[in-house]
JSON list of C-alpha atoms in Angstrom, two decimals:
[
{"chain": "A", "resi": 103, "resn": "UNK", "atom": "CA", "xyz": [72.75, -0.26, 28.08]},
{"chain": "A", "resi": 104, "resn": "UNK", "atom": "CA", "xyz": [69.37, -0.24, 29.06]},
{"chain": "A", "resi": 105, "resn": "UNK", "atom": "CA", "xyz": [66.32, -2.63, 28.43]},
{"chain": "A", "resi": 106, "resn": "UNK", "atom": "CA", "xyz": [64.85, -0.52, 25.56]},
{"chain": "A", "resi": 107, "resn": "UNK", "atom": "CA", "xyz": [68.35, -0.38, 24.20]},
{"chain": "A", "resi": 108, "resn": "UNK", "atom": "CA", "xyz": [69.05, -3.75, 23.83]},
{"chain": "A", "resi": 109, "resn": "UNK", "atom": "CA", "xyz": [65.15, -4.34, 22.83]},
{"chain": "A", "resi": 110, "resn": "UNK", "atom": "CA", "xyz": [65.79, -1.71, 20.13]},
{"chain": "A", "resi": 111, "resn": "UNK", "atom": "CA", "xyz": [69.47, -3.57, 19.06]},
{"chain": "A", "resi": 112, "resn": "UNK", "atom": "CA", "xyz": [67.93, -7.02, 19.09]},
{"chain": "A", "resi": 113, "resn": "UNK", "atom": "CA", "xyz": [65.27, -5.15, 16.55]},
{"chain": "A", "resi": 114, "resn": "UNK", "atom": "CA", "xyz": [68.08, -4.19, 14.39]},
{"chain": "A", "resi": 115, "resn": "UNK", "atom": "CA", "xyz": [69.76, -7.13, 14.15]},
{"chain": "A", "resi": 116, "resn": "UNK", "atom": "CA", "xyz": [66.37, -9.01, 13.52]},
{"chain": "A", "resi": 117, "resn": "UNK", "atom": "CA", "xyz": [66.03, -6.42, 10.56]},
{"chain": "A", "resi": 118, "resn": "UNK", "atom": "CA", "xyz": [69.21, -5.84, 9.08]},
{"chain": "A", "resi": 119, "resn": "UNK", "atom": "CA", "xyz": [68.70, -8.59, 6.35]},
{"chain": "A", "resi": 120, "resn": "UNK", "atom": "CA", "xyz": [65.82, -6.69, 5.03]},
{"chain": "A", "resi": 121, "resn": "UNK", "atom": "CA", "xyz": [67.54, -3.50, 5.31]},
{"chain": "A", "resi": 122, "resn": "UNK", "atom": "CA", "xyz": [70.05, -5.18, 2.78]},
{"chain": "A", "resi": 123, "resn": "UNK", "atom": "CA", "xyz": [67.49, -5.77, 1.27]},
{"chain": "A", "resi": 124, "resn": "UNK", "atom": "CA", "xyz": [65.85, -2.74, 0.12]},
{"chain": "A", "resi": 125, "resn": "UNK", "atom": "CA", "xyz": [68.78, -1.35, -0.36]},
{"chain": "A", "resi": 126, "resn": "UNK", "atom": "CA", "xyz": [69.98, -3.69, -3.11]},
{"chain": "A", "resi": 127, "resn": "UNK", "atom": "CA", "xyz": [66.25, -2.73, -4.71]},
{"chain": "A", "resi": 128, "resn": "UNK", "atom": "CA", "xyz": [67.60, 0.83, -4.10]},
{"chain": "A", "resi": 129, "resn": "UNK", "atom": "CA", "xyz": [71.25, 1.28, -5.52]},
{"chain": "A", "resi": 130, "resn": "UNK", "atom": "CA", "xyz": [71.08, -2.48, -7.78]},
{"chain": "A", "resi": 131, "resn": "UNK", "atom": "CA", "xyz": [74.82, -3.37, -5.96]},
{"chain": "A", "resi": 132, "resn": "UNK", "atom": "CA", "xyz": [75.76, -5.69, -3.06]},
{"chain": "A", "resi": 133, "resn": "UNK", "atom": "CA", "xyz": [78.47, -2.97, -1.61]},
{"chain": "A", "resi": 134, "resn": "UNK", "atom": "CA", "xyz": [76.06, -0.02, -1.96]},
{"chain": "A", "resi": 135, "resn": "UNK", "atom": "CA", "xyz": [73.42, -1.91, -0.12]},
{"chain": "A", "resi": 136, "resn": "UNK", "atom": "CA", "xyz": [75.66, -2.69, 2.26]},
{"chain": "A", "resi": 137, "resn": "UNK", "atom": "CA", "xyz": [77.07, 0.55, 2.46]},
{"chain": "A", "resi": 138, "resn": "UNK", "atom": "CA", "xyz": [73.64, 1.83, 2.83]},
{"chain": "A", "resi": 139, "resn": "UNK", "atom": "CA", "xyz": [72.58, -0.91, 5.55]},
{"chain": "A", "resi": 140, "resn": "UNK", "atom": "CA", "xyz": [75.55, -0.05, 7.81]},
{"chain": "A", "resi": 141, "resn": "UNK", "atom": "CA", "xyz": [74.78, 3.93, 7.45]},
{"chain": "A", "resi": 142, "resn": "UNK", "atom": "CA", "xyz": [71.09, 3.22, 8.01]},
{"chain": "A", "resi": 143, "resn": "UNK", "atom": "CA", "xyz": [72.05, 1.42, 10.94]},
{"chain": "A", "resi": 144, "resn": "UNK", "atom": "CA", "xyz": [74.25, 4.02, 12.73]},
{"chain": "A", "resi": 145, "resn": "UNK", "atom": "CA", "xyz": [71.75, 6.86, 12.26]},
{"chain": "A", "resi": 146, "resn": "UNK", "atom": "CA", "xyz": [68.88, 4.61, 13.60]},
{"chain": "A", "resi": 147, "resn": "UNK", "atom": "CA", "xyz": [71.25, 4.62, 16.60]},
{"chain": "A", "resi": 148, "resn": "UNK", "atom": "CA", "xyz": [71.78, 7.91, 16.86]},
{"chain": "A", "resi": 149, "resn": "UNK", "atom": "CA", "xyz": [68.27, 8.36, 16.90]},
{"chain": "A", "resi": 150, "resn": "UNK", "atom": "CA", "xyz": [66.96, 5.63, 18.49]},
{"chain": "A", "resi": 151, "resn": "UNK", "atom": "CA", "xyz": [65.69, 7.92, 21.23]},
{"chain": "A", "resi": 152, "resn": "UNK", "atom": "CA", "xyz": [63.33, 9.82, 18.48]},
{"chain": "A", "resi": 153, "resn": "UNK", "atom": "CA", "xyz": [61.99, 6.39, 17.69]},
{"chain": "A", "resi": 154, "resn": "UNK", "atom": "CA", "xyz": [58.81, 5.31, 19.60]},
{"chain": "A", "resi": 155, "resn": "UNK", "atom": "CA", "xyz": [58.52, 1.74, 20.83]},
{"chain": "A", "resi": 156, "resn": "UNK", "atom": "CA", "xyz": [55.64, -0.04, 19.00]},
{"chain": "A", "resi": 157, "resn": "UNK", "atom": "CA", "xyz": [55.39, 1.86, 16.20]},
{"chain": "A", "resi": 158, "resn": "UNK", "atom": "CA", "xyz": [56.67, 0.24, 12.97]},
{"chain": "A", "resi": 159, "resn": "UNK", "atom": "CA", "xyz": [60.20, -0.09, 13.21]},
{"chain": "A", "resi": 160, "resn": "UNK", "atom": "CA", "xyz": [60.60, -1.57, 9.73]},
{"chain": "A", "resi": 161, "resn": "UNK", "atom": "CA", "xyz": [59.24, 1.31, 8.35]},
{"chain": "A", "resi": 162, "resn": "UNK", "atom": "CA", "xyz": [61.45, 4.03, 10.01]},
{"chain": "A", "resi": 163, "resn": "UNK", "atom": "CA", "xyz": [64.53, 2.21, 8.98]},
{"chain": "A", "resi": 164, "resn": "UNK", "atom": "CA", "xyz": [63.44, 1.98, 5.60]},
{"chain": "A", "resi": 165, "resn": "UNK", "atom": "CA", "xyz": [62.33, 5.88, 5.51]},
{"chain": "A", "resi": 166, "resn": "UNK", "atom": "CA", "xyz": [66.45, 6.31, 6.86]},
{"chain": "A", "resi": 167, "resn": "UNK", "atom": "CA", "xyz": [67.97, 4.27, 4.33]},
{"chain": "A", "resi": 168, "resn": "UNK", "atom": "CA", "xyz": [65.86, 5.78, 1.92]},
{"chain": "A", "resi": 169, "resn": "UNK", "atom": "CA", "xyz": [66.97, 8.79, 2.67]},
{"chain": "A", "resi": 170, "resn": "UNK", "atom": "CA", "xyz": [70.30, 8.20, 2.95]},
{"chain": "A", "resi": 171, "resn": "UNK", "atom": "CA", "xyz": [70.65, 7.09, -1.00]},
{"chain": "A", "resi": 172, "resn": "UNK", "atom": "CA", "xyz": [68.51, 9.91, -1.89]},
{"chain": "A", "resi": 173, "resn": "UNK", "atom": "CA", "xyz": [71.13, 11.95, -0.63]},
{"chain": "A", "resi": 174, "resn": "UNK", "atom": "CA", "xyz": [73.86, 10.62, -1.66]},
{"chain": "A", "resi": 175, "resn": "UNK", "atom": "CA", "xyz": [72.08, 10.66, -5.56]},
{"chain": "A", "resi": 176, "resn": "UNK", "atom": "CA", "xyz": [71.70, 13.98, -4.89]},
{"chain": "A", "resi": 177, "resn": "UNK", "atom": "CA", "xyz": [75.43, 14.17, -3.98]},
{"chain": "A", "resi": 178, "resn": "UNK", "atom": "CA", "xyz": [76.85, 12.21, -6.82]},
{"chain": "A", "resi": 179, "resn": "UNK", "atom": "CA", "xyz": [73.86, 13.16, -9.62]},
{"chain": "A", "resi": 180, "resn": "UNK", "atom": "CA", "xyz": [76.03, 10.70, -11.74]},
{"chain": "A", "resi": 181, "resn": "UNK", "atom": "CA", "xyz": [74.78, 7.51, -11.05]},
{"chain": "A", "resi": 182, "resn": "UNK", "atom": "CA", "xyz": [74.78, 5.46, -13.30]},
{"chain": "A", "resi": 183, "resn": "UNK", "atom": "CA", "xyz": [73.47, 1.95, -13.39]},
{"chain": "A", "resi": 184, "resn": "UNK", "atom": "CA", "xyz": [75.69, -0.98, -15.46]},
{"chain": "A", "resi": 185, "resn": "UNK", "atom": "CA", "xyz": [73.38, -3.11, -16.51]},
{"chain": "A", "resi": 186, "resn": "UNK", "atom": "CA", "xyz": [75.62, -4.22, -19.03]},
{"chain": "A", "resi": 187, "resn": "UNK", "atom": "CA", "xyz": [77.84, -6.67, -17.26]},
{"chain": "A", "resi": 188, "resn": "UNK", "atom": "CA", "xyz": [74.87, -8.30, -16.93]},
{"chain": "A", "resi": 189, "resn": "UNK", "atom": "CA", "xyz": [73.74, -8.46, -20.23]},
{"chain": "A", "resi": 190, "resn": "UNK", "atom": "CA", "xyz": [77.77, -9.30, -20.85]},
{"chain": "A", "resi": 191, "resn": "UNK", "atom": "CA", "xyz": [78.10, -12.12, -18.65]},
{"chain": "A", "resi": 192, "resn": "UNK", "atom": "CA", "xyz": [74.56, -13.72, -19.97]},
{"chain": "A", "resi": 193, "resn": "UNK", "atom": "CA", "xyz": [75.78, -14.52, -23.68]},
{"chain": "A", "resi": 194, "resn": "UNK", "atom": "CA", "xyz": [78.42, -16.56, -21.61]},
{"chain": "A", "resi": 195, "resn": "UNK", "atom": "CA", "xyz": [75.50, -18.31, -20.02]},
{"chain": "A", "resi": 196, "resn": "UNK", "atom": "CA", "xyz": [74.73, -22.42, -21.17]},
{"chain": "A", "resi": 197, "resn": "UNK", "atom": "CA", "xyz": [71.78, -23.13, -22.76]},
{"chain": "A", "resi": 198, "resn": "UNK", "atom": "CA", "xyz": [70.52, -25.02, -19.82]},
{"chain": "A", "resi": 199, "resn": "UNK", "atom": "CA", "xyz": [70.95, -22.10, -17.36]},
{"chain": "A", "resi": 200, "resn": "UNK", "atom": "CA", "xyz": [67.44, -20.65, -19.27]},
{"chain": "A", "resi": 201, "resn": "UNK", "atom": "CA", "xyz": [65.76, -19.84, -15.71]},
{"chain": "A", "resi": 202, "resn": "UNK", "atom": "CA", "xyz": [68.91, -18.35, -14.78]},
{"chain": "A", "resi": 203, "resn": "UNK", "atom": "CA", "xyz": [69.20, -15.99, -17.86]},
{"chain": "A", "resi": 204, "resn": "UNK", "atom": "CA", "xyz": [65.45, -15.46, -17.33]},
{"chain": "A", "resi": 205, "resn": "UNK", "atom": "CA", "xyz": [65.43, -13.92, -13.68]},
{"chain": "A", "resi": 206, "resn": "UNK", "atom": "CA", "xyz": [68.85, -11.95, -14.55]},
{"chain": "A", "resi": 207, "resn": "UNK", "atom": "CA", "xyz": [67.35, -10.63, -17.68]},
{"chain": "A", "resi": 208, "resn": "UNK", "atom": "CA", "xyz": [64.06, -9.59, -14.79]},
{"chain": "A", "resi": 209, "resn": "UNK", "atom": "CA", "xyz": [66.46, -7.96, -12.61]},
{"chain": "A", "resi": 210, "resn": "UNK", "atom": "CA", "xyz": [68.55, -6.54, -15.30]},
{"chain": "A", "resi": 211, "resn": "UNK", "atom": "CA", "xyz": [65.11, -4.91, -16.57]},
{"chain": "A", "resi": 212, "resn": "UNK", "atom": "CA", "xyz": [63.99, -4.06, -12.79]},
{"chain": "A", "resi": 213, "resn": "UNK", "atom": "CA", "xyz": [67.74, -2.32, -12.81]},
{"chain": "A", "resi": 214, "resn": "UNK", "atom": "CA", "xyz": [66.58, 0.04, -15.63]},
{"chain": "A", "resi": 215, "resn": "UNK", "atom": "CA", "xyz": [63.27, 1.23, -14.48]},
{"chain": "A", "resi": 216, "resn": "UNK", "atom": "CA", "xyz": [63.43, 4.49, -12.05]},
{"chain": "A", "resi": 217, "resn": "UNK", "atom": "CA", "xyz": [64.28, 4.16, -8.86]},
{"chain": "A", "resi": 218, "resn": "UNK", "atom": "CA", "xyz": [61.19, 5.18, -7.93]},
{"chain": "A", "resi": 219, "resn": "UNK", "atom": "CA", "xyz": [59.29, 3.10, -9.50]},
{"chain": "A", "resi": 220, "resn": "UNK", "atom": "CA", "xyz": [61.71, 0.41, -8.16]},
{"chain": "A", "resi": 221, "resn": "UNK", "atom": "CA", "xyz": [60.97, 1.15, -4.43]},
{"chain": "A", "resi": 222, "resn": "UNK", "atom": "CA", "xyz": [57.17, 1.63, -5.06]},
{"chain": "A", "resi": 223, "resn": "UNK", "atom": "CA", "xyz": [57.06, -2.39, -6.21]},
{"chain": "A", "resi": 224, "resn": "UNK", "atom": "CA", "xyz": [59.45, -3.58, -3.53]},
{"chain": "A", "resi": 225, "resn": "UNK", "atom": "CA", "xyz": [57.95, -2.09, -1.20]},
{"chain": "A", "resi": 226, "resn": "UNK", "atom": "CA", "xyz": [53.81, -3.19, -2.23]},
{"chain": "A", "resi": 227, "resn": "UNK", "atom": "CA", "xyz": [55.08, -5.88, -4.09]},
{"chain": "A", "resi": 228, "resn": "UNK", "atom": "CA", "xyz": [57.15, -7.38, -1.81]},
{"chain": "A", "resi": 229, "resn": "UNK", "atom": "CA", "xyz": [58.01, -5.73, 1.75]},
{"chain": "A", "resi": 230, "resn": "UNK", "atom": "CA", "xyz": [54.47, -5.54, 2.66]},
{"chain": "A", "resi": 231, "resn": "UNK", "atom": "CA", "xyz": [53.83, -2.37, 3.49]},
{"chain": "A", "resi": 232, "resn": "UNK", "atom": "CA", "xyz": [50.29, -0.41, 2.73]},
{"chain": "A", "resi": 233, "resn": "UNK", "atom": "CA", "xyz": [50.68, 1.92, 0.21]},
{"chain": "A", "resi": 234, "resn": "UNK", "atom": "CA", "xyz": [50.09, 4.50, 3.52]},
{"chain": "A", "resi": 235, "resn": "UNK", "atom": "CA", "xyz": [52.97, 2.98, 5.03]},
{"chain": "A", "resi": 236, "resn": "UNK", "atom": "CA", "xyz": [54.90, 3.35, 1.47]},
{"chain": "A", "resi": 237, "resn": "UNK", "atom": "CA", "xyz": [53.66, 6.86, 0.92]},
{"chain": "A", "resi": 238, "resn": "UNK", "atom": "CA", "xyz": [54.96, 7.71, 4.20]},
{"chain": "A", "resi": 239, "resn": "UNK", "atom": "CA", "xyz": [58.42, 6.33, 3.99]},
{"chain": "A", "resi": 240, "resn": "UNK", "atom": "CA", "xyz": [58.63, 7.77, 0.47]},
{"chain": "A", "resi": 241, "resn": "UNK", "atom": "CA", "xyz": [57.51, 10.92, 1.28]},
{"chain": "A", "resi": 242, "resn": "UNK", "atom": "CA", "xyz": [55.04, 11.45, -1.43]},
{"chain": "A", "resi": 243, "resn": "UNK", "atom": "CA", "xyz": [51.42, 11.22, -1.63]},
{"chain": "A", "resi": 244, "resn": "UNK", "atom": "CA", "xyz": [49.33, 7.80, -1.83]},
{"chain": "A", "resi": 245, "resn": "UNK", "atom": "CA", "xyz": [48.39, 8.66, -4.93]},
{"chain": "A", "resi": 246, "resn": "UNK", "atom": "CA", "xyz": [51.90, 9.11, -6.11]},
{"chain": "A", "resi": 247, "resn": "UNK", "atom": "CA", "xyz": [52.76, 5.49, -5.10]},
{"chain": "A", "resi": 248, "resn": "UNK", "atom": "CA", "xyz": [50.35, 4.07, -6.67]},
{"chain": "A", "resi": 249, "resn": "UNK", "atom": "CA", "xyz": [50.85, 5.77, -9.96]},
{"chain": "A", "resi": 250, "resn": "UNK", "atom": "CA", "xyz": [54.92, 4.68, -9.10]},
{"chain": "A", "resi": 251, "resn": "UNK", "atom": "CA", "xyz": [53.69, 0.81, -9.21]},
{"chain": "A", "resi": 252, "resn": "UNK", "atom": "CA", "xyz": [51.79, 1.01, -11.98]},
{"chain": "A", "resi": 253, "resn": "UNK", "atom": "CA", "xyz": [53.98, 2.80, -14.00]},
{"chain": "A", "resi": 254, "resn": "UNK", "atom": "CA", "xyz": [56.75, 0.44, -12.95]},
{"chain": "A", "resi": 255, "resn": "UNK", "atom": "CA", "xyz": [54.53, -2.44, -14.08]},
{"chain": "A", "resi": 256, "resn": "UNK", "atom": "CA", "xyz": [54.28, -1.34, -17.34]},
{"chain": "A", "resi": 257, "resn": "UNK", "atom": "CA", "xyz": [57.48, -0.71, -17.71]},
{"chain": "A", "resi": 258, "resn": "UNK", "atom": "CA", "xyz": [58.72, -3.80, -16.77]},
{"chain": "A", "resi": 259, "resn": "UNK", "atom": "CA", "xyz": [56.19, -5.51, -18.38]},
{"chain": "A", "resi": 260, "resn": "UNK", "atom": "CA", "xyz": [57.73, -3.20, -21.91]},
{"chain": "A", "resi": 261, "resn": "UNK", "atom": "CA", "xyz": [60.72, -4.16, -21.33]},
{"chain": "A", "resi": 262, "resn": "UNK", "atom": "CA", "xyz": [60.57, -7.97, -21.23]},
{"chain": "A", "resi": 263, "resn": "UNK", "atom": "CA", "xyz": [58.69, -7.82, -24.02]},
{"chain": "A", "resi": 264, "resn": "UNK", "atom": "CA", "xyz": [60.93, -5.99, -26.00]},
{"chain": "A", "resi": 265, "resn": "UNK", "atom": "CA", "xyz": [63.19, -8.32, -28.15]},
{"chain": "A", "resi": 266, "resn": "UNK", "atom": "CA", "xyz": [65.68, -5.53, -28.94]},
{"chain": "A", "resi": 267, "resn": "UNK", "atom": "CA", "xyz": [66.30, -4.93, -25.26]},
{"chain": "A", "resi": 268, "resn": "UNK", "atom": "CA", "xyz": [66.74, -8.40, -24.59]},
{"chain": "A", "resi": 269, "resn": "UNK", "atom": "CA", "xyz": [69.76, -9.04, -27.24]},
{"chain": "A", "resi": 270, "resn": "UNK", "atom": "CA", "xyz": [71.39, -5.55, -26.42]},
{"chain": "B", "resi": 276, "resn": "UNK", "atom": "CA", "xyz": [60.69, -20.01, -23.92]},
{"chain": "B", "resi": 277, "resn": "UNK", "atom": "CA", "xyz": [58.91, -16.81, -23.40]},
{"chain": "B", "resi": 278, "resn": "UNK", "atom": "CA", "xyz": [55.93, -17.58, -21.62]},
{"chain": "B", "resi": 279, "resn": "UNK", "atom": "CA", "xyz": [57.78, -19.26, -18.63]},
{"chain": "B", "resi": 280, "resn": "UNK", "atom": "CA", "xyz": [58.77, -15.51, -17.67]},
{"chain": "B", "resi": 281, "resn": "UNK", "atom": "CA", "xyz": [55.62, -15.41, -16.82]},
{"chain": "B", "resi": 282, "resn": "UNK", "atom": "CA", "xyz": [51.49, -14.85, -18.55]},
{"chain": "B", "resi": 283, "resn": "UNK", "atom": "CA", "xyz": [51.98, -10.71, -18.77]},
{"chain": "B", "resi": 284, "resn": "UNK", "atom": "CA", "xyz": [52.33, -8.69, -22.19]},
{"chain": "B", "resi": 285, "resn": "UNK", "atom": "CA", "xyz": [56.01, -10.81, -22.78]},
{"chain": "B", "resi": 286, "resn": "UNK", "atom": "CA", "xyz": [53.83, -14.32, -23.04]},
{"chain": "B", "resi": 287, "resn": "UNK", "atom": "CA", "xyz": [50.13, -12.61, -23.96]},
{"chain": "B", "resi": 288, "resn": "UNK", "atom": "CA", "xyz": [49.16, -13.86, -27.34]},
{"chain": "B", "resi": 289, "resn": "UNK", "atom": "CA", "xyz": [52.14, -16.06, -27.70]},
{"chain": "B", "resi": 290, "resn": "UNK", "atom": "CA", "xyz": [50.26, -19.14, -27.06]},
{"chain": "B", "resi": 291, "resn": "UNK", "atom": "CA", "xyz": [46.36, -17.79, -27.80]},
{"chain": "B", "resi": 292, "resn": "UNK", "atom": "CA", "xyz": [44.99, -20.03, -24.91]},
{"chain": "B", "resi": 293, "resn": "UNK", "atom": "CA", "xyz": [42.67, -19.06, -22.14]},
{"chain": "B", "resi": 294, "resn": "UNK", "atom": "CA", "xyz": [44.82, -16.66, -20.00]},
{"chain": "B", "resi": 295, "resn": "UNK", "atom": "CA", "xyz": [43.50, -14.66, -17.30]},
{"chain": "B", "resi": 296, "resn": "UNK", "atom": "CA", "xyz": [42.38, -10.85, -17.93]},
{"chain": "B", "resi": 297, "resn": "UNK", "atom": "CA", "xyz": [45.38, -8.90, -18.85]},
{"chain": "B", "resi": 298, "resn": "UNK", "atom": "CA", "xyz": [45.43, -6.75, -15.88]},
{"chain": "B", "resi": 299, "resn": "UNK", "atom": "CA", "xyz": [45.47, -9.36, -12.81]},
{"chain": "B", "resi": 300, "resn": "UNK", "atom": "CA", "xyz": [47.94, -11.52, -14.44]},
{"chain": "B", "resi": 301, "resn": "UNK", "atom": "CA", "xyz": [51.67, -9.18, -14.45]},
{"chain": "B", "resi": 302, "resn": "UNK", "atom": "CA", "xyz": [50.76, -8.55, -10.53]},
{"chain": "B", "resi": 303, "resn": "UNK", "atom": "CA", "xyz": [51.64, -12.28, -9.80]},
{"chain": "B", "resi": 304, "resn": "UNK", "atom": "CA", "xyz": [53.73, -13.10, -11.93]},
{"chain": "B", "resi": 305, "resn": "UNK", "atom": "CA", "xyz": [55.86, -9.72, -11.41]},
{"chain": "B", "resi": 306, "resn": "UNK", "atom": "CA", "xyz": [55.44, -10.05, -7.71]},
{"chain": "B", "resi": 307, "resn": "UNK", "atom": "CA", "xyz": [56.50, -13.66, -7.34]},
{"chain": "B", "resi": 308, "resn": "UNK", "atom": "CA", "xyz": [59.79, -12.26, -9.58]},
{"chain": "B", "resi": 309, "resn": "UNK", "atom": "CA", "xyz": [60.27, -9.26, -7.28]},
{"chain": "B", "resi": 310, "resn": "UNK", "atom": "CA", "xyz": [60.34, -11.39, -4.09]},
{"chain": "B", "resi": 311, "resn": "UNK", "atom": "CA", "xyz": [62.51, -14.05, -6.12]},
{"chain": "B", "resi": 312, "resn": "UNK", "atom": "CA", "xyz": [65.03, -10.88, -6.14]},
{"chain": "B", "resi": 313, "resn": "UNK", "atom": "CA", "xyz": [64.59, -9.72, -2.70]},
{"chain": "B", "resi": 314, "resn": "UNK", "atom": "CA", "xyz": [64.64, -13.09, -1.16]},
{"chain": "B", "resi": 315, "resn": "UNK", "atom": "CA", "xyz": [68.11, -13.34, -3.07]},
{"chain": "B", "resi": 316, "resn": "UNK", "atom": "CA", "xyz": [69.20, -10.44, -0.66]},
{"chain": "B", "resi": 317, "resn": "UNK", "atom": "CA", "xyz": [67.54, -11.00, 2.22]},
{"chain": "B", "resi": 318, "resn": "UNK", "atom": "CA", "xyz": [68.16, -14.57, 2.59]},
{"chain": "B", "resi": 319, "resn": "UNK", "atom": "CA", "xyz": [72.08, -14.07, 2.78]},
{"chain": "B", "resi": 320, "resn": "UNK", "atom": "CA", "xyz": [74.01, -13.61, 5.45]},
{"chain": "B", "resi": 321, "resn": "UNK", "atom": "CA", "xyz": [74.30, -10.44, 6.77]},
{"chain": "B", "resi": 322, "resn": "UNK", "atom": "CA", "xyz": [77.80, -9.37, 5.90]},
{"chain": "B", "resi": 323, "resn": "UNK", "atom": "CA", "xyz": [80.77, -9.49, 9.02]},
{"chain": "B", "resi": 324, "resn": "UNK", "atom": "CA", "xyz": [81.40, -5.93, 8.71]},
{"chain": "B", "resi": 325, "resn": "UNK", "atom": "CA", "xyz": [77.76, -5.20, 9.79]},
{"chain": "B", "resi": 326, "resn": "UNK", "atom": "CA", "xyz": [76.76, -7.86, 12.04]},
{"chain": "B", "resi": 327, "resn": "UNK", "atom": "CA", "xyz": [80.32, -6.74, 13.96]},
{"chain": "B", "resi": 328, "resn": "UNK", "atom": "CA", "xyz": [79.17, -2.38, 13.61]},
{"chain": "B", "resi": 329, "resn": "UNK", "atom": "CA", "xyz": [75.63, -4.35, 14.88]},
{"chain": "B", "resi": 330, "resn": "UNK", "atom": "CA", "xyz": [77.05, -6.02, 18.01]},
{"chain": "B", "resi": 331, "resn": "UNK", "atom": "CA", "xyz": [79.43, -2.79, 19.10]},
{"chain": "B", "resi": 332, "resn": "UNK", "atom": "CA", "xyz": [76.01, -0.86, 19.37]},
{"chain": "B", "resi": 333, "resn": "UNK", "atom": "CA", "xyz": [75.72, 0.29, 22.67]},
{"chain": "B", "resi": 334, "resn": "UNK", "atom": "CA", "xyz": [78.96, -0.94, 23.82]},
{"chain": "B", "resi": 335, "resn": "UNK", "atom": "CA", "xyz": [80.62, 2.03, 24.00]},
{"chain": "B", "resi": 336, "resn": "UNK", "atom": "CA", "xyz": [78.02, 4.09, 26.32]},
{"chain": "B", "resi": 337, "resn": "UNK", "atom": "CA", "xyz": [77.71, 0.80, 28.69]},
{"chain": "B", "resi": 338, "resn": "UNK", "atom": "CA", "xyz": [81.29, 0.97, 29.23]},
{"chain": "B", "resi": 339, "resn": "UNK", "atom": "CA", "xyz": [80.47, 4.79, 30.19]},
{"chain": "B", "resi": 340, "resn": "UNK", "atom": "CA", "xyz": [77.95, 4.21, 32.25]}
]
């Protein structure tokens, strides 16, 4: 294997928890993301020639494991998201678990925005990336990312606010 | 309880004291909450099935080569 090979493996490695990552923020399950990772990873691979050194790495893996659920969405088309062993195994919850019930009631709501709107907030919110570098891996316009985080503000925000949500 | 989620729409009005403008306030707050979710994820182990699918990489065209 040559020096740029194991440079670019070393990379992967180095980025793989990330890659989880996102792809929990993607599909909202611990197999899928992992799932996801591991196919992310052998494409990168396979394409690791395309893939010029310096350029942002983080980025192009994301745009492949992007992809990759898209795909598979478009595949499937019947996704659906259970939220409700959440909400389930939360009534089960002691009162002195409150923080606890509090960030799996957030990521309960985070699982029911859209998936787009998901991404867009990871990745501004929390990855890093410009919302160029966003636009880019999501394939849309800057404008459309923006409107994406926004929206999927104000959704969130609607939906912890919402006292009917929170007891269904 | 509700304001410890954080000072957005769920705790704005709630407690009628001086919180910041409406719309700086759900960007912290909701990004401190995001990261609290992705750090959940990223700060795991990576899984033995990938780390193993990470270390064959390569191994197969050095052994060609």
């Amino acid at each position: 294997m040559s020096g740029a090979s194991n440079q670019f493996k070393d990379d992967l490695i180095e980025l793989s928890p990330s890659l989880r990552a996102f792809g929990y923020s993607l599909a909202r399950n611990r197999e899928r993301a992992d799932d996801l990772a591991q196919d992310a990873v052998i494409r990168a691979w396979e394409k690791h020639a395309s893939f010029t050194p310096g350029t942002n790495m983080r980025a192009w893996l994301f745009t492949i494991l992007r992809n990759s659920f898209y795909s598979e969405i478009r595949k499937r088309r019947r996704e659906v998201e259970d939220v409700d062993d959440i909400h389930a195994s939360r009534l089960s919850e002691p009162a002195s678990q409150l923080g606890h019930i509090e960030f799996e009631e957030f990521k309960a709501a985070l699982g029911e925005i859209s998936p787009e709107q998901r991404e867009a907030l990871i990745l501004i919110g929390v990855s890093g990336f410009t919302y160029e570098e966003a636009a880019d891996i999501c394939g849309c316009a800057v404008g459309t990312v923006k409107s994406r985080v926004n929206r999927g503000r104000a959704a969130l925000a609607a939906k912890l606010a919402d006292p009917v949500l929170e007891m269904a | 309880m509700r304001n410890e989620r954080g000072p957005g729409p769920a705790g704005r009005g709630q407690n009628g004291l001086s919180e910041p403008p409406y719309s700086d306030q759900p960007e912290e707050w909701l990004k401190e909450r995001l990261r609290q979710t992705y750090d959940d994820i990223a700060s795991e182990p990576v899984p033995e099935p990938l780390l193993d699918l990470l270390r064959q990489l390569g191994e197969k065209e050095g052994r060609q080569s």
